[in-house]
XYZ file of C-alpha atoms in Angstrom:
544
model
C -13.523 25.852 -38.780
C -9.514 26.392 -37.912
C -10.673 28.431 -34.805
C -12.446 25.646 -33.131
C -10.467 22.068 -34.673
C -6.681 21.747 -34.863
C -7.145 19.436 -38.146
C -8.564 22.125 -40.058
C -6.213 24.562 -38.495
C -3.398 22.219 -39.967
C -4.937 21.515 -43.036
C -5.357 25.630 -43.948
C -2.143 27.122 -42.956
C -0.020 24.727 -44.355
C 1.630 24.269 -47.754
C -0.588 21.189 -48.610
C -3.531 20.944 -51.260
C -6.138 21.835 -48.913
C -4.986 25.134 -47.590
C -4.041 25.876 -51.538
C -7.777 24.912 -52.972
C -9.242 25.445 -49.507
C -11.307 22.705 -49.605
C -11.358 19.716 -47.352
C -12.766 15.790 -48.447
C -13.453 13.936 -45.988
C -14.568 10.890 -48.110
C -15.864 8.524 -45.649
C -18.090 11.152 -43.411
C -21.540 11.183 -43.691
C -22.670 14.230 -44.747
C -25.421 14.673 -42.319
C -22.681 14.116 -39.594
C -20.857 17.086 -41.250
C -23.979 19.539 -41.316
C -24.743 18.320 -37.196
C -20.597 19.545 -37.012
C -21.178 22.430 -38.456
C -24.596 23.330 -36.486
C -22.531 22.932 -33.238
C -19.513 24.887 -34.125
C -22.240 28.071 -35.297
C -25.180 27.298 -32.603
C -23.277 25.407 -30.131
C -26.125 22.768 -29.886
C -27.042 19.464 -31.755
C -29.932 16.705 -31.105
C -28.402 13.302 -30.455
C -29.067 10.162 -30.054
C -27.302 6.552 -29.549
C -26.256 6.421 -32.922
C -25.984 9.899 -33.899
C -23.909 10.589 -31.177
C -21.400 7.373 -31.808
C -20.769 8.974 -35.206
C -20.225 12.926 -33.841
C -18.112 11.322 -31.200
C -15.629 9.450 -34.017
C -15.840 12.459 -36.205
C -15.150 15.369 -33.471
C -12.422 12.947 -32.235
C -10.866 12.751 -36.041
C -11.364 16.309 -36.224
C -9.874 17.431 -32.850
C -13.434 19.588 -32.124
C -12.830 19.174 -28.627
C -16.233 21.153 -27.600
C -17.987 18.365 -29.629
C -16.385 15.741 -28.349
C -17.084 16.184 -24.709
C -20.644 16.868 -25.233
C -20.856 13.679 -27.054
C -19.052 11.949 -23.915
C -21.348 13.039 -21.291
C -24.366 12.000 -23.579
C -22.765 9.146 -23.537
C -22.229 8.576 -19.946
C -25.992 9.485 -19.423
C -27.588 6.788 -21.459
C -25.052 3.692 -20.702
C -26.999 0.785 -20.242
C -26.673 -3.580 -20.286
C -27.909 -3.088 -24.386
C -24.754 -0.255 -25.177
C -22.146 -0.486 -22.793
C -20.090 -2.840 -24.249
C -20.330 -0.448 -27.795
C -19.298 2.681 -26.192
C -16.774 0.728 -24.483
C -15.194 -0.028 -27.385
C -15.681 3.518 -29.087
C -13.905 4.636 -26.422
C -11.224 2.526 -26.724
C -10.487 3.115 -29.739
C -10.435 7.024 -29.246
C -8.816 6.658 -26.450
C -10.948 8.687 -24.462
C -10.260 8.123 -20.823
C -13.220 10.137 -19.131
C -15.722 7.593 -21.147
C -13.441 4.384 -21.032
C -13.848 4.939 -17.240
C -17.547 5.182 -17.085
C -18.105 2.530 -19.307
C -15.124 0.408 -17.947
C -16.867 0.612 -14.362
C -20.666 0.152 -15.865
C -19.178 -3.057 -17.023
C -17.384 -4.233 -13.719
C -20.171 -3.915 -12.260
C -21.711 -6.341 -14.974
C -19.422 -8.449 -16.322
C -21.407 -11.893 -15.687
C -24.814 -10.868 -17.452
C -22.926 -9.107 -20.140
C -20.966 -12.261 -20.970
C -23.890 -13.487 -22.544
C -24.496 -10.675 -25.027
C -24.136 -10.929 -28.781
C -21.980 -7.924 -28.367
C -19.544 -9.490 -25.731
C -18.960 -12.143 -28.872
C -17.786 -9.597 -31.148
C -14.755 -7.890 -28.683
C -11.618 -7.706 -30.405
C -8.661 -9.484 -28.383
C -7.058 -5.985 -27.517
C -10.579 -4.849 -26.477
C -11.234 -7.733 -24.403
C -8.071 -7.589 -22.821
C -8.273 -4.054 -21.723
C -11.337 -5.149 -19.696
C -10.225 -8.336 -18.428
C -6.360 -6.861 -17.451
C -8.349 -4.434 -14.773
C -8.074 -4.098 -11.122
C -11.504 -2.382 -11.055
C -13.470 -5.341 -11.521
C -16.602 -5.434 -9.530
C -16.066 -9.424 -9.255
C -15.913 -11.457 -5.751
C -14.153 -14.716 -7.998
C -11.741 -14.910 -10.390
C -13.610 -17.961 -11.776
C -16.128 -15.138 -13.177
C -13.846 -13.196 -15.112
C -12.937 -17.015 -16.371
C -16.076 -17.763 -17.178
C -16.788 -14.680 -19.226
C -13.733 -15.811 -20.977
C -15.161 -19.097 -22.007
C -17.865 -17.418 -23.698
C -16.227 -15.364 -25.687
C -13.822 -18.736 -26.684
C -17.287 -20.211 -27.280
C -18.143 -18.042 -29.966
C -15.439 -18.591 -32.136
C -13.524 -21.812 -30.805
C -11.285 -22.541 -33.568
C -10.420 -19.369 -34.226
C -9.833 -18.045 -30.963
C -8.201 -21.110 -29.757
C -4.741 -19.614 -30.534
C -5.130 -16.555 -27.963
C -5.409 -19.082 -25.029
C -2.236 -18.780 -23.293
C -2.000 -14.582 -24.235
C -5.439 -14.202 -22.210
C -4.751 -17.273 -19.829
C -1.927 -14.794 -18.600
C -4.887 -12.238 -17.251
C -6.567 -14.702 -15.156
C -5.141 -14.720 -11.932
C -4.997 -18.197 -11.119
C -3.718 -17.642 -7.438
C -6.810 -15.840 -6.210
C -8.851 -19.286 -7.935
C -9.739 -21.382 -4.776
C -9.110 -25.124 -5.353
C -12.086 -25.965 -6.322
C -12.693 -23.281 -8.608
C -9.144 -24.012 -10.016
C -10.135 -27.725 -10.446
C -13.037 -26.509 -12.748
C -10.826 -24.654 -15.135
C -8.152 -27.379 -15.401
C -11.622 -29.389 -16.443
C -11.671 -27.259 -19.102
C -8.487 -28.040 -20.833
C -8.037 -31.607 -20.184
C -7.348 -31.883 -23.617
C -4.834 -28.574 -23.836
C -1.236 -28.862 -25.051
C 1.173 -29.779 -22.133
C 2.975 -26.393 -22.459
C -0.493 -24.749 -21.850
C -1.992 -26.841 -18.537
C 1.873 -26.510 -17.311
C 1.120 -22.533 -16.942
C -1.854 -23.751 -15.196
C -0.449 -25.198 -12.619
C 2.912 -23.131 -12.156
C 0.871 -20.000 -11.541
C -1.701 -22.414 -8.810
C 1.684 -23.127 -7.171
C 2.097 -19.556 -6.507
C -0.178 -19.706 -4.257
C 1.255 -21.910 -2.471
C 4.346 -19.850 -1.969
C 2.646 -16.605 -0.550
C 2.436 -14.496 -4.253
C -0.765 -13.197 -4.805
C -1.284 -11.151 -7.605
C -3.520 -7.505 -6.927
C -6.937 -7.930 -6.225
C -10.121 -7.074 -8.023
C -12.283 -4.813 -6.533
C -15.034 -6.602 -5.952
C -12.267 -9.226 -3.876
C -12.201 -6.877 -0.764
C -14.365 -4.207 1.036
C -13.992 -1.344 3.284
C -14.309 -1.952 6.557
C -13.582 -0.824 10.154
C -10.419 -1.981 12.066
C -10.001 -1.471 15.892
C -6.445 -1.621 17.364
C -6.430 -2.038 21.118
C -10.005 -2.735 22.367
C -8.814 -5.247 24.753
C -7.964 -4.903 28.568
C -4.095 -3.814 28.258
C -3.940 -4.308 32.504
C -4.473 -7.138 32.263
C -1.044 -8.774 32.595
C -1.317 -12.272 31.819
C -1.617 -10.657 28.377
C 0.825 -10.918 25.609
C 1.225 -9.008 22.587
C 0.359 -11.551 20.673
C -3.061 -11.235 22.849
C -3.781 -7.847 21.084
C -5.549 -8.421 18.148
C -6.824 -5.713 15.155
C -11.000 -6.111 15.657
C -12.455 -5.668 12.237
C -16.108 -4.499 11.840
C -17.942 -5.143 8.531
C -21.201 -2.818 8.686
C -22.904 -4.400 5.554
C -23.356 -7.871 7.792
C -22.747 -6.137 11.011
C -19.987 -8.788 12.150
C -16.570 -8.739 13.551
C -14.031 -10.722 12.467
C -9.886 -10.609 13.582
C -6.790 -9.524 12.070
C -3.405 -10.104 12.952
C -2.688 -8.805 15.926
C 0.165 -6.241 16.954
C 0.529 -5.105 20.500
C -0.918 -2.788 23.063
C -0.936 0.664 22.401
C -3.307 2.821 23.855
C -3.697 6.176 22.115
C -2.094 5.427 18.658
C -2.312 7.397 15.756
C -4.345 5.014 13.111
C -5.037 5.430 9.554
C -5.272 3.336 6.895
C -4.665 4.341 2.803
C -6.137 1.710 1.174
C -5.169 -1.944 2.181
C -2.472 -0.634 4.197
C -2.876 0.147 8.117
C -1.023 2.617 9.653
C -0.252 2.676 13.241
C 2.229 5.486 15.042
C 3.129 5.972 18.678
C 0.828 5.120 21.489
C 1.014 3.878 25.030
C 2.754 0.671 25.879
C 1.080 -1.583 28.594
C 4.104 -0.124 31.161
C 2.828 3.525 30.073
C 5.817 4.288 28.287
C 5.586 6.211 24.832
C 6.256 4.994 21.532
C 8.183 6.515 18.396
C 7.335 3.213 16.306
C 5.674 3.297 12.872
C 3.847 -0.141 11.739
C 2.379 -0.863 8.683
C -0.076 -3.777 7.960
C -0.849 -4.883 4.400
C -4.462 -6.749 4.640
C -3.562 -8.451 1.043
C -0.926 -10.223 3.053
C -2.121 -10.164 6.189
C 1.175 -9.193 7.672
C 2.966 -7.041 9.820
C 5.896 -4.876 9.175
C 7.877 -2.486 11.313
C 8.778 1.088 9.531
C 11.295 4.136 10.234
C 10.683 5.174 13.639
C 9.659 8.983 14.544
C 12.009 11.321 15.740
C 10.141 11.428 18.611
C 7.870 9.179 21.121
C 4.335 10.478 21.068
C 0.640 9.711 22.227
C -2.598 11.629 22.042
C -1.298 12.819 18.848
C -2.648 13.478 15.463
C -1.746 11.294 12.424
C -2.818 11.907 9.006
C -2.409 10.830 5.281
C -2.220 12.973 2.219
C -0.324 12.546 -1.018
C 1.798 9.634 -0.399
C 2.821 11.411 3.079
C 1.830 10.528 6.862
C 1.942 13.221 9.252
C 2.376 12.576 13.055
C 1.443 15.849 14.594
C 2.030 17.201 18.254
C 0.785 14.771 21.608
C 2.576 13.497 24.599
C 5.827 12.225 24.670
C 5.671 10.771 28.024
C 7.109 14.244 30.154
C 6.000 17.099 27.795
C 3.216 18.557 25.407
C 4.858 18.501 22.143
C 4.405 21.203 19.271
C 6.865 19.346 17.176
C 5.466 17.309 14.146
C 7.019 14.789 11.103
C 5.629 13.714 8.055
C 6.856 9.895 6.742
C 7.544 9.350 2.543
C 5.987 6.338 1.663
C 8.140 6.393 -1.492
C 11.130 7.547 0.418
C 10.538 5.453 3.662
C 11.916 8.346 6.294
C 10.532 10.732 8.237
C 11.471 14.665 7.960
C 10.144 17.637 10.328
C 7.450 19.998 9.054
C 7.245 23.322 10.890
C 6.327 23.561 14.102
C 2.938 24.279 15.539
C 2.205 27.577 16.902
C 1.547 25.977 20.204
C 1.820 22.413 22.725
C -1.006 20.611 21.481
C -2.480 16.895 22.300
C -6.075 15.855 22.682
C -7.190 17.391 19.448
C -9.017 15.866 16.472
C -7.792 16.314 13.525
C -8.965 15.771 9.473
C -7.557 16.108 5.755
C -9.851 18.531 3.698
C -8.185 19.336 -0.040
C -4.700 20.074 0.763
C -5.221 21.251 4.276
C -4.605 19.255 8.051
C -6.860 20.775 10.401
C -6.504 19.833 14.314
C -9.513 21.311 16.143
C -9.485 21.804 20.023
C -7.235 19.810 22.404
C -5.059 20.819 25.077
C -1.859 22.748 25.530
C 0.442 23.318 28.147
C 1.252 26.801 29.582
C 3.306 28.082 32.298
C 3.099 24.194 33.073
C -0.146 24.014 33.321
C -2.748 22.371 30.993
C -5.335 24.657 29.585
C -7.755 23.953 27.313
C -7.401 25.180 23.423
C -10.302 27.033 22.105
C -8.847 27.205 18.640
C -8.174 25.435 15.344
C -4.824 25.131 13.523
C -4.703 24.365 9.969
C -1.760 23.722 8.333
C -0.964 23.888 4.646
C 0.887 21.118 2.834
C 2.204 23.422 -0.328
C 3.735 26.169 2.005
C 4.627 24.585 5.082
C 2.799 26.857 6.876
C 0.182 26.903 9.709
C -2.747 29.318 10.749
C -4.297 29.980 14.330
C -7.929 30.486 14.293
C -9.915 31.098 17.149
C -13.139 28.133 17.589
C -14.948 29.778 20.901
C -15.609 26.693 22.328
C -13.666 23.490 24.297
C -12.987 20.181 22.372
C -11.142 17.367 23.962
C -10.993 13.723 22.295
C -13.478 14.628 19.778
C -13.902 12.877 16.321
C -13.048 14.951 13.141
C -14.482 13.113 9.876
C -14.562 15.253 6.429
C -17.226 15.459 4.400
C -19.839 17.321 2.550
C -16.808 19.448 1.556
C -16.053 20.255 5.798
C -15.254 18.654 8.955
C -17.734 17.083 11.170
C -16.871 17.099 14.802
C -18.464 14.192 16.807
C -18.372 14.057 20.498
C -16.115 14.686 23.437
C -15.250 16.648 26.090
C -16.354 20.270 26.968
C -16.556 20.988 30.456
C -15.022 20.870 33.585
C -14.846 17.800 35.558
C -11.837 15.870 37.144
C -10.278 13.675 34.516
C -11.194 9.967 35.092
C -7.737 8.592 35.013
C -3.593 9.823 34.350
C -2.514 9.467 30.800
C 0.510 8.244 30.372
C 1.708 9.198 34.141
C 1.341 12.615 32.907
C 2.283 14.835 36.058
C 0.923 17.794 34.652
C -2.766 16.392 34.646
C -5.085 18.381 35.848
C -9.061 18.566 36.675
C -10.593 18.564 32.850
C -13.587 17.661 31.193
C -17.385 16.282 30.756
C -18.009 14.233 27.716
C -20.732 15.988 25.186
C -23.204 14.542 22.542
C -22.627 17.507 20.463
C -21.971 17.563 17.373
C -21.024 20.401 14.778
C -19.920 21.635 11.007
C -16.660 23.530 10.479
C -16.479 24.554 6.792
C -13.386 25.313 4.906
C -12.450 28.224 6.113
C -12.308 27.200 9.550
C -15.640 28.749 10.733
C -18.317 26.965 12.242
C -21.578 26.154 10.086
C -24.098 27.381 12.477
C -26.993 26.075 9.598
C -25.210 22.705 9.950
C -27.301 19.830 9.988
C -25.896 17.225 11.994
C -27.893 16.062 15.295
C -26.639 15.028 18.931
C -25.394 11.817 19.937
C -27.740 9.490 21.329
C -25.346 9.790 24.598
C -22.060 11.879 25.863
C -19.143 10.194 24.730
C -15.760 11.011 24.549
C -12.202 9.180 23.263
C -14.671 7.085 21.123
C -13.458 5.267 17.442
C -14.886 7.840 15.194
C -14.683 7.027 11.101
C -15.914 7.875 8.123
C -17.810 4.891 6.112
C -19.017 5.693 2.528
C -21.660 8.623 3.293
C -22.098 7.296 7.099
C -20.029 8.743 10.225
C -19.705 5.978 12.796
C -19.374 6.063 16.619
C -17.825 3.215 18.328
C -17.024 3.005 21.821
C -15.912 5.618 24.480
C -16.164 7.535 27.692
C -17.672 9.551 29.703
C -15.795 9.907 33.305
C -15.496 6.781 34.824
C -18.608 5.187 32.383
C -17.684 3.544 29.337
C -19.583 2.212 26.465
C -19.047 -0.481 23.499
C -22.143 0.756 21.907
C -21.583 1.278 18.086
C -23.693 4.596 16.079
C -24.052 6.008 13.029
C -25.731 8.934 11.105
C -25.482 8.849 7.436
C -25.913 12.369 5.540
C -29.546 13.738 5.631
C -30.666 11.687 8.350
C -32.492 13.518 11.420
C -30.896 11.007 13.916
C -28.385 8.694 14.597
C -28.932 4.679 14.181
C -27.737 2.470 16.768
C -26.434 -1.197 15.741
C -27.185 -4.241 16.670
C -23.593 -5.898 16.776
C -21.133 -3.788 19.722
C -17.612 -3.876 20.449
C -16.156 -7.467 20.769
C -15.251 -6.926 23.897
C -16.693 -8.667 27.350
C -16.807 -5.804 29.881
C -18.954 -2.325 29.647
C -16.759 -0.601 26.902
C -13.310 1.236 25.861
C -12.274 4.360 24.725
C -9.067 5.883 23.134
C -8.380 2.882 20.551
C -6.811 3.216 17.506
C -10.150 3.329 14.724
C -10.231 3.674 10.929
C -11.521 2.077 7.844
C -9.331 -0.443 5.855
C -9.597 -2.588 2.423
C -9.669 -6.221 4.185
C -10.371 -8.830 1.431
C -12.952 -11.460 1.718
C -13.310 -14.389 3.523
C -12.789 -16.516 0.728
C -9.820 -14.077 -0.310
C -8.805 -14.594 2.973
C -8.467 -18.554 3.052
C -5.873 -17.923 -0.020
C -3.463 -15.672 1.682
């Protein structure tokens, strides 16, 4: 017993009455819940059920068996349902057992409205109820829901529970209540003392200031910004002119965001509600060093650190609380410089160099890793075409040169299925459709592709890969990753563009094409800024 539980171990090696008589009472244990203890520790197996595995999961948590325990859990897990969750919930709670409280705790966000209504909902404790109620994770599109599950569990117990008004009053978020749903609850306590409706309305008139508390979960979804679609020669355009394009694919509408500014080219990436947007092309084909950051919670704008250097055509990615702007154009060179950005310590440092010039390329996050696959880089002044992948390594600083065997301009990198898919492009050798950036080094370059292809971990290409073509050759095109889908939006090919909008989702043997298209009014655009971004709902919206 002291080999596999802490508590016994205690218990027998030291100088108390136990280790001394070596025997153990555990007076208010079943002792058919002791024998099923016992036949785990010797066979390593036990028959449970709801209730059977409630009272192994108590006593292997009392008794530190932490074998026990976790097969309990993941029984657990297995059978939640609308009848149980709200018991296990509380089990876990008061084990504090975060793998199940986590389960449950998003089982019940999920259902929070139904499950208002059970008997069991009735019988939460307040610290119970207040551990649910107090989370960001709820799956609710109102506050007036989480309200309203409130009320019942008043209802149950009014006199009694009449005390804990203004403690759980505190975990509604009034601000996120729209008027009319806030003129429902002050319904409710018409007849409330004056301290109590006052809290009402001082935390209503924070909305009217601009402070929103966090949002549930079930207040925003992911969804796919654009930055740029829009006709930057046109001149009578301002920045102002420019807005972010957001795609919902659920409804397949488009809605608009605050706009920035032109910048063709940016590096774009978003890390939950916050948009990220580094570098690009100004409308006078100048280069860009700035960093901009857009919260969607507040719909608003703000201007960041700016890079040590201008760059375009570059890659930009997120990992750990860091942003990474990688290689591109700075407006007279290919650059093999790159900087990541703190988020906690709002500045920029360099990383080490690449081994090479590098712009064009695609690049992804997989685990710890940055990988930038294909591009172009400059030699002897000339551009050539890269037929290799770099991937660099966050923990050492470090990068590695592998060779890829094929050409891959303005391709889309999204990771998944535990490796990178690469969507689209350009592989062969045509004259390039237009100068980027007045580059004087540009020279004859590329046919878009419909390929597509699998690069696993290790940097080698997944010949058994299961991805099919493109329904067309595009290249430069908004490529994303949403939930298990990969969409296409957009792009090139030569002097041909497109605004048609595709996606494959994992297992499929072809791509879907969508109804809804760019927002745009002429044939299409290509090298936009394109990633997916927490944007609230429209309701949401109307409150910020």
């Amino acid at each position: 017993m002291a080999a596999v539980s802490p508590y016994f171990q205690a218990m027998f090696s030291s100088p108390l009455k136990e280790s001394l008589d070596g025997v153990v009472q555990l007076q208010d244990v079943c002792p058919s819940v002791i024998q099923n203890v016992l036949t785990y520790i010797y066979t390593g197996q036990v028959v449970l059920t709801l209730d059977t595995a409630e009272q192994l999961f108590s006593t292997a948590s009392r008794l530190q068996i932490i074998p026990l325990l976790d097969h309990c859990c993941r029984f657990l897990m297995k059978i939640l349902s609308l009848e149980n969750c709200l018991g296990i919930y509380t089990l876990a709670f008061a084990h504090n057992k975060q793998d199940l409280l986590q389960a449950t705790l998003s089982y019940i966000s999920h259902n929070l409205s139904q499950l208002s209504e059970e008997e069991d909902f009735c019988h939460l404790d307040l610290q119970t109820l207040i551990s649910i109620i107090a989370s960001d994770s709820l799956m609710v599109s109102s506050e007036l829901t989480i309200y309203q599950a409130l009320r019942c569990w008043w209802k149950c117990k009014p006199e009694d529970r009449r005390p804990h008004f203004i403690e759980l009053m505190r975990y509604i978020r009034i601000p996120l209540l729209t008027p009319k749903e806030l003129s429902e609850v002050k319904k409710d306590w018409l007849d409330a003392k004056g301290d109590e409706i006052g809290m009402l309305y001082r935390s209503s008139e924070k909305r009217a200031q601009g402070s929103l508390p966090s949002l549930r979960q079930g207040m925003y979804s992911k969804k796919i910004v654009c930055v740029d679609l829009h006709v930057r020669e046109d001149p009578s355009l301002k920045d102002q002119d420019f807005y972010v394009d957001c795609y919902d694919p659920l409804l397949g509408e488009w809605e608009r965001l605050t706009a920035l500014k032109s910048l063709m080219c940016p590096g774009c990436l978003a890390i939950g509600n916050r948009l990220y947007i580094a570098g690009g092309t100004h409308q006078d084909d100048s280069i860009s060093d700035t960093l901009h950051e857009y919260n969607s919670f507040t719909n608003k704008w703000f201007q960041l650190a700016s890079m040590s250097v201008p760059r375009s055509m570059h890659g930009f990615l997120a990992y750990k609380q860091k942003l990474f702007a990688i290689g591109g154009w700075n407006g007279s060179s290919v650059l093999a410089t790159a900087e990541c950005f703190d988020l906690i310590q709002k500045a920029w440092t360099p990383i080490s160099r690449l081994p090479l010039q590098l712009q064009l390329f695609c690049s992804a996050v997989l685990n710890s890793k940055l990988y930038l696959i294909g591009g172009e880089t400059l030699e002897d002044g000339h551009h050539q075409n890269s037929q290799g992948l770099l991937i660099y390594e966050t923990k050492s600083d470090t990068w590695a040169q592998l060779p890829l065997g094929i050409v891959c301009l303005s391709a889309g990198a999204v990771a998944m299925d535990n490796g990178i898919y690469v969507i689209g492009g350009y592989c062969l050798s045509t004259p390039r459709p237009r100068s980027r950036s007045q580059n004087p080094f540009v020279t004859p370059v590329l046919r878009a592709t419909s390929r597509c292809f699998f690069i696993k971990e290790d940097g080698s290409i997944d010949k058994d890969g299961i991805i099919p073509s493109l329904p067309e050759k595009t290249g430069a095109s908004g490529v994303v990753r949403w939930k298990r889908r990969i969409y296409v939006l957009g792009g090139e090919n030569g002097f041909r563009f497109n605004k048609a909008i595709y996606y494959w989702e994992s297992g499929d043997n072809s791509w879907t094409k969508c109804k809804a298209k760019l927002p745009i009014s002429y044939s299409g655009v290509s090298d936009f800024g394109c990633t997916t971004l927490n944007v609230p709902n429209s309701h949401i919206r109307s409150l910020i």
